[in-house]
Amino acid sequence: MDYKIVLNVLSFWLATCLGRIFYTGYKSRSRVRELQRAGIPMPKWSWWTGHMLAVKPFADRNPSDAHINALASEMAEEFGKTGMYLLDFWPLAPAPFLVVSDPKLAAQAISKFNLPRPKEFEETFRAITGGPNLFTMMEKEWKPWRTIMTPGFSSGNVITHVPRLVDSAEIFIDKIREQALKGEMFCLEEFTMRFTLEVIIKVTLGTDMDYQRGHNPLASALRNQVKWQTFGNDLNLWRRWNPLRPIVQWYNSRIMTRYVRGELQKRFDEAKAANRAATDAGISRVKSPTSKSVIALALDAYTSEKRAEKLWGRTAIDEHFATIASYQIRLFLFVGHDSTSSTLVYTLHLLSQHPAILARLRAEHASVFGPDPSAAAAQLRAQPSLLNELTYSLAVIQETLRLFPVASCMREGRAGAVLSDAAGASVDTGGLFVWIMHMATQTNPRVWPRPREFLPERWLAPPGDALCPPPDAFRAFEHGPRACIGQKLVFAEIRTALVLVARTFDIRPAYDEIDWLKKEKGWLGSMASKKEGVKHFRGERAYQIGRGGTYPSEGYPCRVTLLEAKERPEP
Ligand code: HEM
């Protein structure tokens, strides 16, 4: 009897689940059918497989490990002529994607309708951040936290960090010099990752963990966590549902929480001591003393909002603040290192491929810091605002981010939020994800002159000049209230690194060598030769890979030589 009841309950549960799956599938596919009938561009579509098979020809003629953004951008060239096209990957994705490659449509989604990020991001980011954070919070919860965190990333505060950035950049060039002296091929990405992670830990937590020179548990746990992460776009189902993931990620998360909470408590104690000293001296000062770390400034903002007297009476930091702040810090450590690392690698790569641009960049450095590159670090420490004089270097970084954007932007559509393209077609975004494809938008031939060329001078062209970037077309940091909070830091950090690196080394990619080695040695050889011919994306061997963020293929194998003094440009 009991057995029958259990069986009935189970059957009912199974039928309900299946019914739900079929219903959502039917709803999703009906919506695509409706849009197809309305003439919205899309690849060949089927009721049963959606667009899953339509991706295959693009996957076949591009590297198998190319980032999905690269494939979607290639498809945009063929299907997105009006600035948008549709992709349906149900059941791998819960709703169809409206892929956008036109700046005007992107501006409608972001600036006009301010569409929210998908709710699904909360789940995706939880293992890395621990809980709700600036990236995943919805408007009401997000606003006060963005206000609290903004001062730490302002231009004024970023410039105060420049001496610390120089310290880290000096270690970075020492590490590269060691490689240059060994004369061996090495992967640059490991070095840029360590550099940018050390920097973001300093800027966010106000502590130097010396990660470029040794092991650090917080940094290692974070990097391991990212390695194990699935970002919902894994076609490999074993990766997607790996049963070991929860255990590994739980362990890493514990380590990160312990470290971040410990640092938070230290900053609280410092601020409290400063407050006590100020009160004893009869000064009404509650702000933290000298530290300008993101978290110290956030504590300042929070305590002044919450009537500080109450908080300073406590021995431990306010639990609610500490919990959410630790999620925010973990987010900053994550998004603040790999994106900057990737951009630094691509900046150095593009310079290596364009000797005239490299020469002009070196000449700019020589004119601002004088002929001796080894003197630049001290000058920058003493006068951080010199960075602002490096306008050509900034243009080089912007142009790199145009060609190799590290992200794309996903938004949840809303009924009534209608995007209209230049050809007069309109799509109500309700029930769709709007996927603004940065690579496609930033190399859209209908918008950009000479779209695939590396031309930093376009960033110095005055309005009205044919080369001047069109409005809304550069979206590397996105626009609107949810735009990247860290962009000032990115520009300061990469310019600092360039000042120290560009006149010290010549860096050349070594993909030929690594491909040859793979072919010649071991079983990898047969795989490598099978893939021959699809090791380039848009003619580039250093194409972007990855599942969440974008990374240079193979970690960017390279060789570095030290520049002789006589080869350096005169100021
Ligand atoms: C080259 C480096 C970087 C690039 C290209 C980049 C790009 C972006 C983009 C495109 C977004 C918006 C995504 C969307 O709307 O869906 C974003 C958001 C964000 N970025 Fe960055 N980012 C970079 C570095 C950083 C750094 C160094 C930080 C510092 C911690 C940072 C923190 C954030 C945060 C917190 C958000 C969410 C903002 C909000 O919703 O309030 N990013 N970033």
XYZ file of C-alpha atoms and ligand atoms in Angstrom:
614
model
C 0.000 0.000 0.000
C 2.683 2.453 1.146
C 4.757 1.380 -1.813
C 1.923 2.278 -4.187
C 1.501 5.726 -2.671
C 5.219 6.436 -3.082
C 5.053 5.251 -6.682
C 2.019 7.432 -7.401
C 3.654 10.492 -5.836
C 6.837 9.864 -7.825
C 4.908 9.405 -11.081
C 2.975 12.580 -10.426
C 6.202 14.475 -9.686
C 7.864 13.113 -12.830
C 4.844 13.961 -14.974
C 4.756 17.492 -13.549
C 8.485 17.978 -14.258
C 8.180 16.653 -17.804
C 5.079 18.735 -18.382
C 6.927 21.825 -17.210
C 9.899 21.094 -19.446
C 7.667 20.560 -22.490
C 5.626 23.634 -21.707
C 8.668 25.953 -21.392
C 10.199 24.365 -24.479
C 6.991 24.827 -26.446
C 6.663 28.449 -25.257
C 10.273 29.243 -26.141
C 10.095 27.591 -29.582
C 6.716 29.220 -30.359
C 8.259 32.605 -29.631
C 11.107 31.906 -32.056
C 8.624 30.734 -34.702
C 6.632 33.927 -34.226
C 9.786 36.064 -34.640
C 10.860 34.047 -37.672
C 7.484 34.734 -39.278
C 7.898 38.425 -38.446
C 11.123 38.389 -40.502
C 13.647 38.713 -37.683
C 16.974 37.472 -39.124
C 18.262 34.150 -37.862
C 20.206 31.108 -39.113
C 18.351 28.004 -40.331
C 16.065 26.943 -37.498
C 14.302 23.728 -36.540
C 11.446 23.045 -34.109
C 13.443 20.153 -32.636
C 17.014 21.452 -32.473
C 16.545 25.206 -32.547
C 19.827 26.723 -33.782
C 22.092 24.110 -32.296
C 22.992 22.643 -35.687
C 23.268 26.067 -37.324
C 26.320 26.838 -35.194
C 28.199 23.815 -36.503
C 29.541 25.270 -39.787
C 30.869 28.274 -37.858
C 32.364 26.039 -35.178
C 33.946 23.876 -37.899
C 35.709 26.694 -39.670
C 37.013 28.296 -36.476
C 39.229 26.938 -33.693
C 37.383 24.427 -31.528
C 38.313 26.299 -28.356
C 37.452 29.804 -29.641
C 35.293 31.825 -27.241
C 31.554 31.684 -27.945
C 31.632 35.498 -28.398
C 33.939 34.999 -31.378
C 31.548 32.523 -33.019
C 28.496 34.685 -32.308
C 30.369 37.657 -33.837
C 31.161 35.643 -36.970
C 27.493 34.728 -37.231
C 26.594 38.410 -36.844
C 28.554 39.150 -40.034
C 26.276 36.765 -41.894
C 22.910 37.094 -40.166
C 23.038 40.379 -38.277
C 23.171 42.770 -41.224
C 20.403 44.898 -39.698
C 22.166 44.891 -36.319
C 20.423 41.932 -34.692
C 19.687 38.240 -35.177
C 18.165 35.459 -33.127
C 19.756 32.362 -31.579
C 17.770 29.579 -29.930
C 19.686 27.084 -27.779
C 16.826 25.726 -25.692
C 17.118 23.522 -23.534
C 20.779 24.542 -22.973
C 19.595 28.124 -22.450
C 16.222 28.924 -20.894
C 15.216 31.570 -23.486
C 16.242 32.642 -27.011
C 18.996 35.239 -27.465
C 18.561 38.404 -29.503
C 22.183 39.013 -30.514
C 22.879 42.721 -31.031
C 25.758 44.077 -33.110
C 24.597 47.627 -33.749
C 25.383 50.551 -31.408
C 21.943 52.133 -31.748
C 20.174 48.930 -30.748
C 22.630 48.435 -27.881
C 21.928 51.980 -26.694
C 18.188 51.297 -26.789
C 18.600 48.200 -24.593
C 20.980 49.817 -22.101
C 20.352 53.556 -22.009
C 16.707 53.813 -23.058
C 15.231 50.735 -21.360
C 17.946 50.006 -18.778
C 17.192 46.287 -19.091
C 18.325 44.276 -16.044
C 20.943 41.519 -16.005
C 19.373 38.041 -16.046
C 18.354 36.618 -12.662
C 20.289 33.462 -13.566
C 23.569 35.378 -13.003
C 22.991 35.234 -9.246
C 23.350 31.450 -9.293
C 26.276 31.544 -11.759
C 28.281 34.015 -9.687
C 27.482 32.574 -6.249
C 30.392 30.124 -6.109
C 32.834 32.895 -6.918
C 31.434 35.754 -4.856
C 29.550 33.898 -2.105
C 26.286 35.833 -2.552
C 24.572 38.898 -4.034
C 26.936 41.534 -5.358
C 27.035 44.625 -7.591
C 26.949 42.480 -10.707
C 23.899 40.435 -9.725
C 21.881 42.766 -7.478
C 18.660 44.232 -8.811
C 18.182 48.003 -8.921
C 16.860 48.676 -5.386
C 19.456 46.624 -3.543
C 22.231 47.607 -5.980
C 21.963 51.400 -5.739
C 23.180 51.967 -2.134
C 26.027 49.493 -2.618
C 27.163 51.120 -5.850
C 27.137 54.482 -3.999
C 29.243 53.036 -1.175
C 31.754 51.388 -3.533
C 32.120 54.157 -6.130
C 34.588 56.407 -4.218
C 37.173 53.617 -4.171
C 37.239 53.519 -7.985
C 37.043 57.282 -8.660
C 39.804 58.940 -10.739
C 40.951 60.827 -7.642
C 41.375 57.667 -5.624
C 42.858 55.578 -8.436
C 45.641 58.130 -8.905
C 46.612 57.752 -5.222
C 47.247 54.063 -5.927
C 49.736 54.709 -8.717
C 52.851 54.362 -6.484
C 51.598 50.912 -5.412
C 50.846 50.027 -9.018
C 54.423 50.993 -9.867
C 55.717 48.694 -7.084
C 53.803 45.785 -8.595
C 54.799 46.707 -12.164
C 58.455 46.701 -11.105
C 58.138 43.154 -9.797
C 56.344 42.264 -13.026
C 59.232 43.499 -15.160
C 61.753 41.754 -12.887
C 59.902 38.509 -13.530
C 59.847 39.119 -17.295
C 63.532 40.057 -17.225
C 64.321 36.706 -15.558
C 62.597 34.978 -18.477
C 64.389 37.147 -21.027
C 67.743 36.279 -19.480
C 66.940 32.566 -19.497
C 66.153 32.957 -23.206
C 63.321 30.437 -23.025
C 59.837 30.523 -24.416
C 57.212 31.107 -21.691
C 53.503 31.915 -21.327
C 52.993 35.590 -20.601
C 49.494 35.151 -19.196
C 50.655 33.545 -15.956
C 52.748 36.663 -15.243
C 50.043 39.186 -16.177
C 47.503 37.259 -14.078
C 49.730 37.414 -11.019
C 50.441 41.103 -11.604
C 46.783 42.108 -11.967
C 45.616 39.923 -9.082
C 48.266 41.411 -6.784
C 47.116 44.894 -7.836
C 43.398 44.311 -7.325
C 44.054 42.799 -3.872
C 46.051 45.916 -2.942
C 43.499 48.342 -4.309
C 40.482 46.555 -2.870
C 41.722 45.280 0.487
C 44.619 47.658 1.108
C 47.040 44.802 1.679
C 50.040 43.548 -0.269
C 49.956 39.760 -0.573
C 53.089 39.680 -2.730
C 51.415 37.227 -5.081
C 53.907 37.746 -7.913
C 56.704 36.322 -5.818
C 55.019 33.480 -4.007
C 51.985 31.471 -3.059
C 48.934 33.173 -1.656
C 45.958 31.121 -0.417
C 43.333 33.751 -1.287
C 44.626 34.240 -4.832
C 45.061 30.494 -5.407
C 41.588 29.682 -4.100
C 40.070 32.328 -6.373
C 41.895 31.136 -9.473
C 41.025 27.524 -8.721
C 37.404 28.522 -8.191
C 37.299 30.182 -11.618
C 38.861 27.100 -13.200
C 36.070 24.930 -11.784
C 33.323 27.377 -12.610
C 30.680 26.756 -15.237
C 29.191 29.856 -16.793
C 26.078 28.237 -18.204
C 27.512 28.149 -21.754
C 29.376 24.837 -21.504
C 28.499 22.521 -24.337
C 30.530 19.833 -22.589
C 27.910 18.315 -20.296
C 30.459 16.646 -18.039
C 31.910 20.079 -17.276
C 28.430 21.471 -16.807
C 27.302 18.889 -14.237
C 30.587 17.663 -12.796
C 29.601 16.160 -9.401
C 32.945 17.110 -7.846
C 32.388 20.816 -8.481
C 30.264 21.576 -5.379
C 32.880 20.009 -3.074
C 35.870 21.805 -4.609
C 34.015 25.105 -4.776
C 32.755 24.822 -1.206
C 36.356 24.352 -0.051
C 37.702 27.283 -2.108
C 34.844 29.472 -0.970
C 35.679 28.786 2.676
C 39.265 29.876 2.142
C 38.210 33.056 0.351
C 35.651 33.958 2.998
C 38.158 33.439 5.815
C 40.761 35.697 4.193
C 38.416 38.424 3.045
C 36.559 38.592 6.376
C 39.877 38.695 8.229
C 41.069 41.653 6.148
C 37.750 43.419 6.581
C 38.002 43.081 10.342
C 41.540 44.501 10.236
C 40.374 47.563 8.266
C 37.525 48.005 10.757
C 39.934 47.844 13.717
C 42.234 50.396 12.067
C 39.347 52.772 11.415
C 38.070 52.298 14.949
C 41.485 53.031 16.454
C 41.800 56.151 14.311
C 38.372 57.248 15.435
C 39.240 56.708 19.102
C 42.476 58.678 18.731
C 40.581 61.495 17.035
C 37.936 61.543 19.777
C 40.648 61.595 22.495
C 42.274 64.546 20.728
C 38.902 66.317 20.605
C 38.579 66.151 16.821
C 35.280 64.962 15.420
C 36.798 62.669 12.858
C 35.402 59.291 12.003
C 37.050 58.626 8.654
C 39.691 55.958 8.319
C 43.245 57.321 8.549
C 45.512 56.992 5.531
C 44.292 53.958 3.673
C 42.464 54.594 0.424
C 41.582 51.006 -0.295
C 38.145 50.400 -1.768
C 37.041 48.711 1.420
C 38.357 51.440 3.736
C 36.447 54.046 1.744
C 33.363 51.828 1.729
C 33.620 51.562 5.536
C 33.818 55.367 5.721
C 30.725 55.752 3.576
C 28.840 53.096 5.516
C 29.719 54.390 8.972
C 28.810 57.972 8.165
C 25.496 56.752 6.810
C 24.801 54.560 9.877
C 25.789 57.070 12.559
C 29.297 56.062 13.345
C 29.150 56.467 17.130
C 27.036 53.335 17.375
C 29.363 51.273 15.210
C 32.633 52.274 16.827
C 31.286 51.017 20.181
C 31.333 47.471 18.799
C 34.199 45.023 18.857
C 33.252 43.351 15.576
C 32.237 44.811 12.285
C 28.507 45.075 11.547
C 27.540 41.551 10.391
C 25.215 42.564 7.583
C 27.745 45.000 6.160
C 30.607 42.505 6.532
C 28.702 39.716 4.793
C 27.639 41.722 1.739
C 30.946 43.627 1.595
C 32.806 40.310 1.467
C 30.686 39.277 -1.558
C 31.500 42.591 -3.234
C 35.211 42.178 -2.542
C 35.222 38.670 -3.972
C 33.499 40.060 -7.074
C 36.132 42.806 -7.432
C 38.969 40.313 -7.055
C 37.424 38.133 -9.758
C 36.361 40.672 -12.386
C 39.254 42.977 -11.554
C 42.100 40.631 -12.455
C 41.493 38.352 -15.430
C 39.917 41.018 -17.656
C 42.814 43.408 -17.050
C 45.346 40.622 -17.478
C 43.848 39.650 -20.838
C 43.811 43.281 -21.995
C 47.444 43.741 -21.002
C 48.481 40.648 -22.965
C 46.578 41.794 -26.060
C 47.982 45.318 -25.815
C 51.522 43.927 -25.781
C 50.635 41.486 -28.552
C 49.212 44.143 -30.884
C 52.209 46.397 -30.219
C 54.502 43.512 -31.134
C 52.678 43.162 -34.464
C 52.741 46.906 -35.291
C 56.292 48.244 -35.007
C 55.386 51.793 -36.078
C 52.743 52.054 -33.350
C 55.160 50.604 -30.793
C 57.761 53.169 -31.834
C 55.280 56.012 -31.407
C 54.265 54.709 -27.974
C 57.902 54.459 -26.905
C 58.516 57.982 -28.160
C 55.620 59.225 -26.040
C 57.110 57.562 -22.965
C 60.509 59.023 -23.748
C 59.049 62.517 -24.117
C 57.181 62.323 -20.788
C 59.806 60.471 -18.702
C 63.057 61.225 -20.490
C 65.449 58.908 -22.339
C 66.288 56.540 -19.460
C 63.446 54.014 -19.015
C 64.800 52.928 -15.626
C 64.068 56.434 -14.283
C 60.362 56.276 -15.158
C 59.251 54.282 -12.090
C 60.619 56.851 -9.626
C 59.097 59.715 -11.610
C 55.710 58.064 -11.711
C 55.808 57.374 -7.970
C 56.647 61.012 -7.290
C 54.155 62.424 -9.795
C 51.352 59.960 -10.556
C 49.450 62.527 -12.647
C 52.101 62.055 -15.375
C 49.961 59.100 -16.435
C 47.381 61.575 -17.730
C 49.909 62.855 -20.268
C 50.066 59.444 -21.962
C 47.255 60.090 -24.419
C 48.673 57.900 -27.186
C 49.173 55.001 -24.756
C 45.560 55.387 -23.696
C 44.493 55.297 -27.358
C 46.487 52.076 -27.818
C 44.648 50.451 -24.891
C 41.230 51.603 -26.119
C 41.970 50.272 -29.593
C 43.064 46.951 -28.079
C 39.814 46.737 -26.136
C 37.896 47.483 -29.346
C 39.469 44.556 -31.192
C 39.771 42.203 -28.209
C 36.913 43.072 -25.852
C 36.983 40.886 -22.770
C 33.231 40.695 -22.365
C 29.819 40.854 -23.898
C 26.714 42.109 -22.169
C 23.649 40.064 -21.353
C 20.311 41.595 -20.421
C 16.869 40.186 -19.700
C 14.256 41.486 -22.124
C 10.993 42.986 -20.927
C 7.544 43.088 -22.531
C 7.099 46.578 -23.972
C 10.851 47.202 -24.349
C 10.929 47.216 -28.131
C 14.188 47.414 -30.091
C 13.901 48.855 -33.593
C 16.609 48.402 -36.212
C 17.614 50.614 -39.120
C 15.609 48.493 -41.580
C 12.412 49.229 -39.656
C 12.085 45.808 -37.987
C 11.012 45.834 -34.329
C 11.331 43.201 -31.644
C 9.562 43.213 -28.318
C 12.265 41.841 -26.026
C 9.817 40.161 -23.601
C 10.833 36.508 -23.088
C 14.232 36.996 -24.750
C 17.765 37.578 -23.565
C 19.344 40.606 -25.243
C 22.982 39.727 -25.876
C 25.060 42.757 -26.850
C 28.032 41.275 -28.620
C 30.929 43.652 -28.025
C 33.263 42.103 -30.570
C 30.573 42.265 -33.272
C 29.523 45.823 -32.375
C 33.082 47.080 -32.157
C 34.133 45.622 -35.496
C 30.833 46.174 -37.291
C 31.833 47.215 -40.842
C 28.623 49.193 -41.258
C 29.613 51.413 -38.334
C 33.403 51.579 -38.093
C 35.784 52.694 -40.842
C 38.601 50.149 -41.379
C 37.023 47.979 -38.650
C 39.617 45.213 -38.381
C 42.709 47.424 -38.465
C 44.617 48.357 -35.320
C 44.492 52.163 -35.541
C 45.023 53.880 -32.177
C 44.876 57.264 -33.901
C 41.123 56.890 -34.327
C 40.901 57.659 -30.582
C 42.709 60.957 -31.121
C 40.638 61.977 -34.169
C 38.467 65.056 -33.587
C 34.675 64.890 -33.953
C 33.759 65.118 -37.616
C 36.867 63.210 -38.725
C 35.947 60.008 -40.597
C 38.048 57.927 -38.174
C 36.445 59.308 -35.002
C 34.656 56.467 -33.118
C 30.889 56.597 -33.731
C 28.654 57.310 -30.706
C 27.779 54.277 -28.528
C 29.917 51.984 -30.716
C 32.717 51.397 -28.181
C 31.141 49.317 -25.444
C 34.076 47.517 -23.830
C 33.014 48.802 -20.378
C 29.346 49.178 -21.335
C 27.308 52.321 -20.782
C 24.656 53.553 -18.383
C 24.370 53.194 -14.607
C 25.592 49.564 -14.631
C 28.740 50.334 -16.630
C 32.031 48.950 -15.321
C 33.056 50.522 -12.018
C 36.734 49.667 -12.558
C 37.580 51.306 -15.902
C 39.728 54.135 -14.465
C 41.756 51.558 -12.597
C 42.197 49.484 -15.774
C 43.577 52.444 -17.735
C 45.912 53.484 -14.888
C 47.163 49.945 -14.339
C 47.860 49.134 -17.983
C 49.468 52.502 -18.683
C 51.735 51.981 -15.661
C 52.728 48.538 -16.910
C 53.349 49.879 -20.428
C 55.617 52.649 -19.136
C 57.843 50.065 -17.483
C 57.641 47.312 -20.103
C 57.564 48.991 -23.524
C 61.064 50.495 -23.486
C 62.647 47.580 -21.623
C 61.679 44.571 -23.722
C 60.791 43.338 -27.148
C 58.037 40.748 -26.841
C 57.239 38.365 -29.694
C 54.545 35.680 -29.802
C 55.901 32.128 -30.113
C 52.857 30.250 -31.413
C 54.839 28.709 -34.273
C 57.134 27.074 -31.753
C 54.380 25.787 -29.508
C 52.404 24.424 -32.480
C 55.518 22.716 -33.799
C 56.269 21.206 -30.380
C 52.711 19.916 -30.040
C 52.844 18.346 -33.452
C 56.189 16.716 -32.886
C 55.693 15.420 -29.358
C 53.412 12.787 -27.852
C 49.770 12.032 -28.511
C 48.918 15.722 -28.530
C 50.650 15.739 -31.886
C 47.886 13.890 -33.685
C 45.235 16.198 -32.224
C 47.161 19.283 -33.173
C 47.599 18.142 -36.748
C 43.884 17.335 -37.079
C 43.083 20.861 -36.051
C 45.582 22.360 -38.457
C 44.000 25.152 -40.459
C 41.582 26.029 -37.685
C 44.115 27.515 -35.326
C 43.298 31.050 -36.391
C 40.322 33.259 -35.828
C 40.036 36.133 -38.307
C 43.657 35.429 -39.194
C 44.800 35.726 -35.573
C 46.620 32.861 -33.825
C 46.352 34.602 -30.442
C 42.553 34.322 -30.604
C 40.357 34.521 -27.521
C 39.372 31.388 -25.645
C 37.475 30.749 -22.406
C 33.952 30.149 -21.215
C 33.296 33.160 -18.973
C 36.007 35.746 -19.439
C 38.213 35.755 -22.533
C 41.833 34.649 -22.408
C 44.589 34.507 -25.017
C 44.920 31.119 -26.669
C 47.512 28.809 -25.011
C 48.271 31.476 -22.370
C 50.205 33.501 -24.971
C 53.507 31.697 -25.537
C 56.204 34.254 -26.256
C 59.881 35.108 -26.277
C 61.251 38.262 -24.774
C 64.514 40.079 -25.395
C 65.958 42.899 -23.350
C 66.276 46.103 -25.352
C 69.764 47.451 -25.673
C 70.191 51.079 -24.602
C 71.171 52.112 -28.120
C 67.874 50.797 -29.535
C 65.793 53.034 -27.323
C 64.166 56.076 -28.899
C 65.408 59.568 -28.173
C 62.901 61.840 -26.397
C 39.782 45.437 -19.110
C 39.153 45.319 -17.986
C 37.660 45.354 -17.800
C 36.667 45.318 -18.722
C 36.786 45.278 -20.237
C 35.412 45.355 -18.009
C 34.161 45.336 -18.605
C 32.966 45.402 -17.917
C 31.680 45.407 -18.548
C 31.421 45.320 -20.040
C 30.754 45.492 -17.573
C 29.248 45.558 -17.751
C 28.701 44.202 -18.029
C 27.230 44.239 -18.211
O 26.621 45.281 -18.227
O 26.666 43.162 -18.340
C 31.452 45.528 -16.309
C 30.834 45.614 -15.084
C 31.535 45.635 -13.904
N 32.906 45.670 -13.743
Fe 34.285 45.626 -15.202
N 35.680 45.409 -16.670
C 37.038 45.435 -16.504
C 37.723 45.532 -15.321
C 37.140 45.715 -14.093
C 37.849 45.999 -12.883
C 39.356 46.207 -12.730
C 36.930 46.068 -11.904
C 37.235 46.371 -10.465
C 36.903 45.722 -9.503
C 35.616 45.828 -12.493
C 34.416 45.792 -11.819
C 33.173 45.715 -12.407
C 31.924 45.705 -11.664
C 31.784 45.732 -10.153
C 30.896 45.662 -12.595
C 29.404 45.663 -12.300
C 28.956 47.112 -12.207
C 27.537 47.308 -11.729
O 26.633 46.615 -12.179
O 27.360 48.198 -10.898
N 35.788 45.621 -13.831
N 32.810 45.476 -16.549
